[in-house]
Coordinates of C-alpha atoms and ligand atoms in Angstrom, one line a residue:
X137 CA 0.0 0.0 0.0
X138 CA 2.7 2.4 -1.0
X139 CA 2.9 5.9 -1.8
X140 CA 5.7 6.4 -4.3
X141 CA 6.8 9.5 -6.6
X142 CA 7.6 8.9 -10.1
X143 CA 10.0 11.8 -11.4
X144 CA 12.1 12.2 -14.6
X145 CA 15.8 11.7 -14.0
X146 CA 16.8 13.9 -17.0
X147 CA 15.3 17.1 -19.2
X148 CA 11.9 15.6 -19.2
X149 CA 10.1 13.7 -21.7
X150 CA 11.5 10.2 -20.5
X151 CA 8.3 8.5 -20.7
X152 CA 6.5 9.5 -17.3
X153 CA 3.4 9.3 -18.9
X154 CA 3.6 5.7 -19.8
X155 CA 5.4 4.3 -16.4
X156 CA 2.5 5.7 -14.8
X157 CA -0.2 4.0 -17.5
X158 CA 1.9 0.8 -16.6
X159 CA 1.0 0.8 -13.2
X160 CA -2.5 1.7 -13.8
X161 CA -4.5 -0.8 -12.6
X162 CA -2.8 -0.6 -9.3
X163 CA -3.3 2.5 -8.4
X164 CA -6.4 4.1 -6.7
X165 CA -4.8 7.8 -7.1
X166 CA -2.8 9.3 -9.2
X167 CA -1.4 13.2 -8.4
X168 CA 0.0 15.5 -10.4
X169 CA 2.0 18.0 -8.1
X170 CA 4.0 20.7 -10.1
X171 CA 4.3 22.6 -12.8
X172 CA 1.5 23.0 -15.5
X173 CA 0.4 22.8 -19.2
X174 CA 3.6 23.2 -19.7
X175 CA 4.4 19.4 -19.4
X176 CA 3.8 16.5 -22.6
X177 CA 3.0 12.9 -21.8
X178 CA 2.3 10.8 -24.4
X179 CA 0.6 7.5 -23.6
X180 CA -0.5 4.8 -25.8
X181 CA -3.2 2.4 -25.9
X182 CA -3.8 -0.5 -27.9
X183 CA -2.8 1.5 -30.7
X184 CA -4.4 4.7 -30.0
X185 CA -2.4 7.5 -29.2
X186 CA -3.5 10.2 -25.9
X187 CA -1.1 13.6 -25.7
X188 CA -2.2 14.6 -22.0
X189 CA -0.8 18.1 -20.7
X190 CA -2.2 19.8 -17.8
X191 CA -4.7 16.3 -16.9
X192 CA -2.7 13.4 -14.7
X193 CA -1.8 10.0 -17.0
X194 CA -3.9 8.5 -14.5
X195 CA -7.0 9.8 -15.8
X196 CA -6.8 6.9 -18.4
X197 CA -6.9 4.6 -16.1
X198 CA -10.7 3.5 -15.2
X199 CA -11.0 3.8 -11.5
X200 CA -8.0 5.5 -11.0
X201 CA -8.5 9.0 -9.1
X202 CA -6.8 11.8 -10.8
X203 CA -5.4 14.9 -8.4
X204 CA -4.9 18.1 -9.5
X205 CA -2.1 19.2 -6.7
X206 CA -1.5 22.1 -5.2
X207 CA 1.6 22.8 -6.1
X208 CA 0.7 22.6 -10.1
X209 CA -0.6 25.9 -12.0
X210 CA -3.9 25.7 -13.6
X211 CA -5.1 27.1 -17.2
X212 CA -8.3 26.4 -16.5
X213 CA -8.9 26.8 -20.6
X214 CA -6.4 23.9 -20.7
X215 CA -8.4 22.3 -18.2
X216 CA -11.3 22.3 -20.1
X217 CA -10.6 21.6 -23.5
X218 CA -8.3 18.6 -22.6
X219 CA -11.2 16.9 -20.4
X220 CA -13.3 17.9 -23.1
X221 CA -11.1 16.3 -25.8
X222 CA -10.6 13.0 -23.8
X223 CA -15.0 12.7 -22.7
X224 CA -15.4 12.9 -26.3
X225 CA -12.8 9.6 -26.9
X226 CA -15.0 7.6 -24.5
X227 CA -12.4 8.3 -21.2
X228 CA -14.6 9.2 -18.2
X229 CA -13.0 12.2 -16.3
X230 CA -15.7 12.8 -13.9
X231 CA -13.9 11.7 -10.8
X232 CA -11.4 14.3 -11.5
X233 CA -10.5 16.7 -8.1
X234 CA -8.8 19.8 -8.0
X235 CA -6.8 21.4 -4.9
X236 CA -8.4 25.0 -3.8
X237 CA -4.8 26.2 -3.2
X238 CA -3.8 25.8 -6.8
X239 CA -2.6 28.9 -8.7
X240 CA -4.6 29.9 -11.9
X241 CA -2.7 30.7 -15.3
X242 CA -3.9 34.0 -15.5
X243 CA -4.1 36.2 -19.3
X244 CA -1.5 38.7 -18.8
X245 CA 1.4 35.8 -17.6
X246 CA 0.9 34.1 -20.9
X247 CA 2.0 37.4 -22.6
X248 CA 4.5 37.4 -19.9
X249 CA 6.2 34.8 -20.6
X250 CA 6.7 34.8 -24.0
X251 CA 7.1 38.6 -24.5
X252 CA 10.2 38.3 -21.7
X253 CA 11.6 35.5 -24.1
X254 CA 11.5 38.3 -26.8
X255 CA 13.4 40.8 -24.6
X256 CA 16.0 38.2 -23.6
X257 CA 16.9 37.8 -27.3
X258 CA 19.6 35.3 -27.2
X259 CA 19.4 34.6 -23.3
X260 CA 16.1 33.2 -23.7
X261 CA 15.2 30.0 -21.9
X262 CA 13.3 28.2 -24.8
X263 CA 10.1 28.1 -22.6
X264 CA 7.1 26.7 -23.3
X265 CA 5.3 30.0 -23.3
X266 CA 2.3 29.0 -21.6
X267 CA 2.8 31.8 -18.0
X268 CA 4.3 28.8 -16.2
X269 CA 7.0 31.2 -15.1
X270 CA 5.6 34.1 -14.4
X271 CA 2.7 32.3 -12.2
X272 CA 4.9 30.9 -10.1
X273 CA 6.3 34.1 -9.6
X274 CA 3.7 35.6 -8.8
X275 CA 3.0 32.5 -6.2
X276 CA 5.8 33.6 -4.1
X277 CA 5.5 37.4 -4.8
X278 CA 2.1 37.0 -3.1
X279 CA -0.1 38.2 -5.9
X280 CA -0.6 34.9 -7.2
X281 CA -4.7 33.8 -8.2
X282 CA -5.8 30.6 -6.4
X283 CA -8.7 28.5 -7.4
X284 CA -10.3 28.8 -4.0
X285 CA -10.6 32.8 -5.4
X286 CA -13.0 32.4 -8.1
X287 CA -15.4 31.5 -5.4
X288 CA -15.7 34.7 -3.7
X289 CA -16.0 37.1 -6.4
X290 CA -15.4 40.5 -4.5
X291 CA -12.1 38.9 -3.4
X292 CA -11.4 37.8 -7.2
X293 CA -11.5 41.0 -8.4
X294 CA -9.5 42.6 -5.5
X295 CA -6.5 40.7 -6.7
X296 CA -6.7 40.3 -9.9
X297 CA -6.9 44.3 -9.7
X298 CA -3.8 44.3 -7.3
X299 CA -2.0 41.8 -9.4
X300 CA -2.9 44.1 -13.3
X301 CA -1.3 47.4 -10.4
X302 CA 1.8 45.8 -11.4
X303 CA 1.3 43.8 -14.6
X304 CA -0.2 46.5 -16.7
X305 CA 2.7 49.0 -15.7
X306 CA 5.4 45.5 -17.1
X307 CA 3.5 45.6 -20.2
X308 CA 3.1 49.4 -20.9
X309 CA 5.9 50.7 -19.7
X310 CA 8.4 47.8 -20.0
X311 CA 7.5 45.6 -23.0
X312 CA 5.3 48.3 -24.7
X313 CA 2.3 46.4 -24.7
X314 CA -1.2 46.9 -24.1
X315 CA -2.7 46.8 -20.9
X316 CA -5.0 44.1 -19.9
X317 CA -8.2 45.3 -18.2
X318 CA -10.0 43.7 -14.8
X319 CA -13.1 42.7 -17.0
X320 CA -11.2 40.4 -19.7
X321 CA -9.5 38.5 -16.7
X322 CA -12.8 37.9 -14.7
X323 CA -14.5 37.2 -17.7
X324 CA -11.9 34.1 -18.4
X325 CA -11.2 32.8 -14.7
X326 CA -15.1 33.1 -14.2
X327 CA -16.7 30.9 -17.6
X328 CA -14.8 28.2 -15.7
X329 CA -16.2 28.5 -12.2
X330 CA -19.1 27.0 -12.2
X331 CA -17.8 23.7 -14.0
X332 CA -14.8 23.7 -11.6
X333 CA -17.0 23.5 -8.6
X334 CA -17.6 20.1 -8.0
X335 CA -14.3 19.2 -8.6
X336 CA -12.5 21.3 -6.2
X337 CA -11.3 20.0 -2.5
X338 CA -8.3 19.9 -0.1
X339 CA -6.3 17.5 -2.1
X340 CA -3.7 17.2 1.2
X341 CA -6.8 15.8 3.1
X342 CA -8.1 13.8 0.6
X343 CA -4.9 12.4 0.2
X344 CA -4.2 11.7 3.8
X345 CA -7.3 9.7 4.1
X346 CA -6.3 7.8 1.3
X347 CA -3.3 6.9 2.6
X348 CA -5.0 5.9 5.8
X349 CA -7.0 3.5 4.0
X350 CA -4.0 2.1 2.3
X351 CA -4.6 3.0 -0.9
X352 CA -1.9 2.9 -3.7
X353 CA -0.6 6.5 -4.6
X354 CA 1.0 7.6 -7.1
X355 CA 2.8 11.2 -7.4
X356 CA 3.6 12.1 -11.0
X357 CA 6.1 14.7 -11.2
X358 CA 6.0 17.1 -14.6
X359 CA 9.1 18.1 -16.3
X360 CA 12.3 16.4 -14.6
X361 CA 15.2 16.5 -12.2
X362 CA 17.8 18.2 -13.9
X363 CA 14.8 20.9 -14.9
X364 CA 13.9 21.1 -11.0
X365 CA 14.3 25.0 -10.0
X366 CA 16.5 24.1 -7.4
X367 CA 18.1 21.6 -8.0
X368 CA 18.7 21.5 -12.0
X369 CA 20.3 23.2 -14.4
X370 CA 19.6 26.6 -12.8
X371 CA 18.8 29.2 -14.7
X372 CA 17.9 26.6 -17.6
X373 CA 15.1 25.3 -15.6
X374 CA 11.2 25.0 -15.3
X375 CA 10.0 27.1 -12.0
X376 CA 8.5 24.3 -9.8
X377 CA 10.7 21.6 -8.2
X378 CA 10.2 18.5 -10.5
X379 CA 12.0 16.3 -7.9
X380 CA 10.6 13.6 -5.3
X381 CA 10.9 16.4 -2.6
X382 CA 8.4 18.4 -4.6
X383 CA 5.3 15.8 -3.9
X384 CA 5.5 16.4 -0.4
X385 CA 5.0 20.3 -0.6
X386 CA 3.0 20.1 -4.2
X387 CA 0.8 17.4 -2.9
X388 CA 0.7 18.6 1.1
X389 CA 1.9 15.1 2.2
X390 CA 4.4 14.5 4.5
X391 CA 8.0 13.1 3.7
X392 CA 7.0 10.0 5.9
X393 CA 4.9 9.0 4.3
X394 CA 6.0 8.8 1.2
X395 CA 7.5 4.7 0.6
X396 CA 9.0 4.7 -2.9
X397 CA 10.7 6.5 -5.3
X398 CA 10.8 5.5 -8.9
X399 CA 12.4 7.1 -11.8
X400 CA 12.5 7.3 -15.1
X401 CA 15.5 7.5 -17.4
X402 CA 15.2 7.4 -21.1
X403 CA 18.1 5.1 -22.7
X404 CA 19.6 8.2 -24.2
X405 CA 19.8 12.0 -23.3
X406 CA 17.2 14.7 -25.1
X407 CA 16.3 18.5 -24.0
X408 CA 13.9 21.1 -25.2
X409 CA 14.6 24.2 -24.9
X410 CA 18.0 25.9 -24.1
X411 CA 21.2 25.1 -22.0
X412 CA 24.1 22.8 -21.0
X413 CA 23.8 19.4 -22.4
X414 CA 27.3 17.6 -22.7
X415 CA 26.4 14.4 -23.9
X416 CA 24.4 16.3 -26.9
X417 CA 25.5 15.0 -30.8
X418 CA 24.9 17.5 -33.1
X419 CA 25.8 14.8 -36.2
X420 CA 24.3 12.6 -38.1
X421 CA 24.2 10.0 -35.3
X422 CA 21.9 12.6 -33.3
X423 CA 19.9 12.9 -36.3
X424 CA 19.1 9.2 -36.6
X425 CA 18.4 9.1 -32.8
X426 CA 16.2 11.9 -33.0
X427 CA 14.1 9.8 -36.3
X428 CA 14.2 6.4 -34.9
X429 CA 12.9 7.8 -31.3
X430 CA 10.3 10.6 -33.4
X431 CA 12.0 13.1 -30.9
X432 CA 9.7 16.3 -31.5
X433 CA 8.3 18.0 -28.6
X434 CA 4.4 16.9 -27.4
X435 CA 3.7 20.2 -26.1
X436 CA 5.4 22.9 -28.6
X437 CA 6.4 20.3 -31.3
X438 CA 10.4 21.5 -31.5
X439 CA 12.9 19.3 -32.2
X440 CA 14.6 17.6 -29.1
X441 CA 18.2 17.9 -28.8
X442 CA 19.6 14.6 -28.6
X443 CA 22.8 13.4 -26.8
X444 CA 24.0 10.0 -25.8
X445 CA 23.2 8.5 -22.2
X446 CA 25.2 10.1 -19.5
X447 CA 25.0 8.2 -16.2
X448 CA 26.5 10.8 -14.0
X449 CA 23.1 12.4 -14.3
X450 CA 21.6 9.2 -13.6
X451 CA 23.7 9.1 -10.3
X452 CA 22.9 12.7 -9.3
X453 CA 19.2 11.8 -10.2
X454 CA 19.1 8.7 -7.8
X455 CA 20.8 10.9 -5.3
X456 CA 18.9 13.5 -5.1
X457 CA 15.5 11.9 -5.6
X458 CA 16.3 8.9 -3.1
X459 CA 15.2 6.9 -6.2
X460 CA 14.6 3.0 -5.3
X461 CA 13.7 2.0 -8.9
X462 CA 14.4 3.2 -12.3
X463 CA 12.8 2.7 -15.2
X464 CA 14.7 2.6 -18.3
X465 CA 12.8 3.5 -21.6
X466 CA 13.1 3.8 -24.8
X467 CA 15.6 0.5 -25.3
X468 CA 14.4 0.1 -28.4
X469 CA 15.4 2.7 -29.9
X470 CA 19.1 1.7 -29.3
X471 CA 18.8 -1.8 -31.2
X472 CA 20.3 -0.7 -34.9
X473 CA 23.6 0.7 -33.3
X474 CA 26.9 -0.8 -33.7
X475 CA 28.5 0.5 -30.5
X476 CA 26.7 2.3 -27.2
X477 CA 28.4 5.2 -26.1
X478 CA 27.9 5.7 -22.1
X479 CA 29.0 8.8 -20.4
X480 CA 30.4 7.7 -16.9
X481 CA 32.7 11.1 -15.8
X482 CA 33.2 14.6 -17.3
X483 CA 36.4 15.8 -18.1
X484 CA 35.7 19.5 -16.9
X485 CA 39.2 21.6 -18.2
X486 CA 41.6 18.7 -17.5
X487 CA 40.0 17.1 -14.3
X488 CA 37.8 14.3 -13.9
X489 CA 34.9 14.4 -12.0
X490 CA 31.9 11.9 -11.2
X491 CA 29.7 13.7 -9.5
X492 CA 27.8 16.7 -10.7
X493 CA 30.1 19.4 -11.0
X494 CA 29.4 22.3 -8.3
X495 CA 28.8 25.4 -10.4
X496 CA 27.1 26.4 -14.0
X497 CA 30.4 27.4 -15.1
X498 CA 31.7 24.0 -14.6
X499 CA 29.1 22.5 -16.0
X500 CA 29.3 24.2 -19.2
X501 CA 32.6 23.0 -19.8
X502 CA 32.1 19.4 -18.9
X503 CA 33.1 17.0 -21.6
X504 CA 32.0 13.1 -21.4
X505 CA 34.0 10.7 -20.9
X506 CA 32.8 7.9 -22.1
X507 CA 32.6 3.9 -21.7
X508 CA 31.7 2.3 -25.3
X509 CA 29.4 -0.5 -25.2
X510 CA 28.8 -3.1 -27.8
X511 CA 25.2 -2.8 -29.3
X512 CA 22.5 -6.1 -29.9
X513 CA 21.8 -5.4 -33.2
X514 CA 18.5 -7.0 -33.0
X515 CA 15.0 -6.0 -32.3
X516 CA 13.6 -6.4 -28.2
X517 CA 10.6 -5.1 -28.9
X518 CA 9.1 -8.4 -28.6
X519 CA 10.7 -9.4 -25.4
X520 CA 8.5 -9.9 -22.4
X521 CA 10.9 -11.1 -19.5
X522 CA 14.3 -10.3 -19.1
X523 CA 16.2 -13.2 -19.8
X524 CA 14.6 -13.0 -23.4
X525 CA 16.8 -10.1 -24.4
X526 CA 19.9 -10.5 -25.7
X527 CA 23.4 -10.5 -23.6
X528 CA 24.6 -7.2 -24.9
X529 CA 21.4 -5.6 -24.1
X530 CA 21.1 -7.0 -20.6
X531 CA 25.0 -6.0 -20.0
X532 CA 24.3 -2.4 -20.8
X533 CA 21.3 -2.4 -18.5
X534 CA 23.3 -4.3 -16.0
X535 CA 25.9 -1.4 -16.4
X536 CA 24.1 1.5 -16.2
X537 CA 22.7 -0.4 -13.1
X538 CA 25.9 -0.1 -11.9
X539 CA 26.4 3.4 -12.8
X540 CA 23.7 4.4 -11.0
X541 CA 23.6 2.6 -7.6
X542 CA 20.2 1.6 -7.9
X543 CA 18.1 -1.2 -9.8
X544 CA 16.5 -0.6 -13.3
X545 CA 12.8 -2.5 -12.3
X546 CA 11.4 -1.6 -15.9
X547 CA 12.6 -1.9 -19.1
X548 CA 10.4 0.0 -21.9
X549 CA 10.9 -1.7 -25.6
X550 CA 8.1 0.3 -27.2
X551 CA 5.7 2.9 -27.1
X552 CA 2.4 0.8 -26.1
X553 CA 1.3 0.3 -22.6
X554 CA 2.0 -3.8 -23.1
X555 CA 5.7 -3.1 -24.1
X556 CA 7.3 -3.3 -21.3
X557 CA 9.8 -5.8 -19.3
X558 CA 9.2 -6.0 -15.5
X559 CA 12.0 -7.1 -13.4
X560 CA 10.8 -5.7 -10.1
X561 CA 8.0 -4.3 -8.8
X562 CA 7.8 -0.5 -8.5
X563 CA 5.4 -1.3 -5.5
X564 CA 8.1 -2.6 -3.8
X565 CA 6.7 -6.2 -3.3
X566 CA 9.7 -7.9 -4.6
Ligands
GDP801 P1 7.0 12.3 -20.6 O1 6.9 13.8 -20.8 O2 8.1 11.9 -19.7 O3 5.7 11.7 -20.2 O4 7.4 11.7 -22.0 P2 6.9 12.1 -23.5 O5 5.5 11.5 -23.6 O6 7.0 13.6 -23.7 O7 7.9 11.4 -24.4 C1 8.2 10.0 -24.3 C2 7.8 9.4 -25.7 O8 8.4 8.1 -25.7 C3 6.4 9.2 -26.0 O9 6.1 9.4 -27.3 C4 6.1 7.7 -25.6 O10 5.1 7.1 -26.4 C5 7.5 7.1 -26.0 N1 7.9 5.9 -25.2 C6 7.8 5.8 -23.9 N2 8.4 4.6 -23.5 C7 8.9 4.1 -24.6 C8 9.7 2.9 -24.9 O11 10.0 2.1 -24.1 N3 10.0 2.7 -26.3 C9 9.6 3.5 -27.3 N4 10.0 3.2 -28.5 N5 8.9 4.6 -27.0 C10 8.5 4.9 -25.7
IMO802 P1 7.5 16.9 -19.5 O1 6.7 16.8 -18.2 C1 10.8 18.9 -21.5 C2 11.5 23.1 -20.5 C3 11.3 24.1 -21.6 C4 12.3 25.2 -21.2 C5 12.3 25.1 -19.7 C6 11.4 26.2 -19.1 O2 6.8 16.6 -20.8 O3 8.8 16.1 -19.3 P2 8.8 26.5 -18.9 O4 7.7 26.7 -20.0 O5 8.5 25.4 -18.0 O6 9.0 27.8 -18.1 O7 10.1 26.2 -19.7 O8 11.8 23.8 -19.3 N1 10.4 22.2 -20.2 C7 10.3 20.9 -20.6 N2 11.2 20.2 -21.3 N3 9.7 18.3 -21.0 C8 8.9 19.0 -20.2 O9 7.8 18.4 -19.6 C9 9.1 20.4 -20.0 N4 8.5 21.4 -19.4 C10 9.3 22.5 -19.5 O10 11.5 23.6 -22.9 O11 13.6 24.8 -21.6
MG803 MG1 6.9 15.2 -22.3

């Protein structure tokens, strides 16, 4: 009856989405806990394909409770449109609760954000462009919009009047903008309200209960570690913490009570957006990655940047997430090479280092060292158990294992929800 955090263990997009569709079945509740629309997951079902954003994978799971966290922020357009989109594919979303302490998306941090990309010219982050940034800004500023607010409407428009005080002079005076007026913002935050209602609760209690009864919880993180505004690749970073640590205050549950800690690390590296990335190829070897894995972005449909597996991340990953399983995905996508690269050190200006260099600067200059591995040359995507796959492929899962310090419990060797190898169980039974 565990509670256990699944997070990414890279720059996102590692195949969250499906780890958590895998457990499915198992799981009475599933919680997203930070970030926001900002996040892709694509999952896919006997064949169909579901791109969820802002809405927990576990909505696709029949009987599975999904949690709108208070730690995530909430387009509540988003919100609508995707359970909308999904009602209208047959997928019931009607048990679907949302925490009152949420913070809206509102209008004028969508401009924000992208019009702030603009100014940095070539600074900019390569966000998603969807306010995630400036909301949570706003969060800890103390001018942030909560959903609990569209429910006393006097209140509403006190702060969304406090909060345009300082917007509109950004956009004016700063970014030469128009202003946004106090009607257009009510007007949006309000067409949701009513059809919000029923949905809304104290997630942190709910949860607690849960976890009294023993039910089986699972805390999906968006984004990943290395994008956690803390404890990642600061300033190239989402602005929510993305790590295990982030469930307990984007969830409101304690760190006791949290059992397990699974992550997910896709077979090779990718990134969106901009930033360090040593392992990253930019030849025809990245190109081939990037076609054979269909590396373009769910949410904003860029290109990924591609780069070899580096394992020192992996190590800093199971560190700082006190990861007890990892999942490796995307195996498959490895079967036509010759030889496996494996980043295991950085050389950063003449010394080795296996850990995580301390600063940005460092970090920047790290060049992998790598450990070459012979490929399988053969297709897994029909293996079921793991003895079926063949030596080459189990040593490099056995060394990145050892890379790592912790066990790989999953192996993903395709796309659908059935294409899977389990070794352990991320429950922890075995
Ligand atoms: P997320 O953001 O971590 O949920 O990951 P994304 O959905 O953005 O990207 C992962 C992509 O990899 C999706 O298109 C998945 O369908 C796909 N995927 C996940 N696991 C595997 C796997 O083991 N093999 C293959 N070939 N594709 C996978
Ligand atoms: P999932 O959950 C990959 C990246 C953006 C940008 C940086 C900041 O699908 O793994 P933001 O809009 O969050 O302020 O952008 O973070 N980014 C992601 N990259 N996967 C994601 O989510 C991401 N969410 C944000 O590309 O570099
Ligand atoms: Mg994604």
């Amino acid at each position: 009856m565990p509670a256990i955090v699944l997070v990414g263990a890279q720059w996102g997009d590692e195949g969250k989405g499906k780890a958590t569709d895998l457990l499915g079945s198992r799981l009475d509740y599933v919680v997203k806990f930070n970030g926001g629309n900002n996040a892709g997951h694509t999952v896919v079902i006997d064949g169909e394909k579901y791109a969820l954003h802002l809405l927990p994978s576990g909505i696709l799971t029949p009987g599975c409770i999904p949690v709108i966290g208070n730690g995530v922020v909430v387009d509540l357009g988003v919100l609508f449109e995707e359970i909308d989109a999904l009602e209208a594919r047959g997928i019931d979303t009607s048990t679907l609760v949302v925490s009152a302490n949420a913070h809206l998306i509102a209008p004028y941090n969508r401009v924000l954000d992208k019009v702030t990309e603009r100014f940095l010219g070539s600074r900019k982050l390569g966000t998603t462009g969807r306010g995630i940034g400036p909301t949570y800004a706003d969060k800890m500023s103390r001018i942030g919009i909560r959903v609990q607010d569209l429910y006393d409407e006097s209140i509403l428009r006190q702060k969304v009047e406090a909060a345009l005080d300082v917007k509109n002079q950004m956009l004016l005076k700063v970014y030469n903008r128009r202003a946004v007026e106090v009607d257009e913002v009510m007007a949006e935050f309000l067409r949701y309200a009513d059809r919000l209602r029923p949905m809304v609760a104290d997630t942190s209690l709910v949860l607690a209960k849960a976890l009294d009864e023993g039910k089986n919880v699972l805390f999906e993180a968006g984004q990943a570690t290395l994008l956690d505004v803390d404890h990642g690749t600061y300033p190239f970073v989402t602005s929510s913490n993305a790590i295990s640590a982030g469930a307990c205050t984007g969830a409101g549950v304690p760190p006791t009570r949290i059992d397990r800690v699974t992550a997910i690390l896709k077979a090779f590296t990718t990134r969106v957006g901009e930033g360090p990335f040593p392992t990253e190829l930019h030849d025809e070897v990245g190109d081939r990655l990037r076609e054979i894995g269909r590396e373009f972005g769910t949410t904003t449909g860029r290109p990924r940047r591609i780069g070899w597996l580096d394992t020192v991340i992996g190590r800093y990953a199971a560190r700082i997430n006190g990861v007890t399983d990892f999942v490796i995905t995307k195996l498959d996508n490895l079967d036509t090479f010759d030889e496996i690269p494996v980043c295991v050190a950085y050389d950063v200006d003449g010394v080795r280092h296996d850990e995580m260099p301390m600063t940005q600067t460092d970090f920047h200059h790290a060049k992998p060292i790598y450990e070459v591995l012979p490929g399988w040359k053969s297709d897994i995507s029909g293996c079921r158990s793991y003895d079926e796959l063949p030596a080459n492929c189990r040593a490099y899962v056995e060394f990145v294992e050892g890379q790592v310090g912790a066990r790989v419990s999953v192996i993903g060797v395709g796309p659908g929800r059935d294409e899977v190898i389990e070794r352990h169980s991320l429950l922890g039974h075995d």
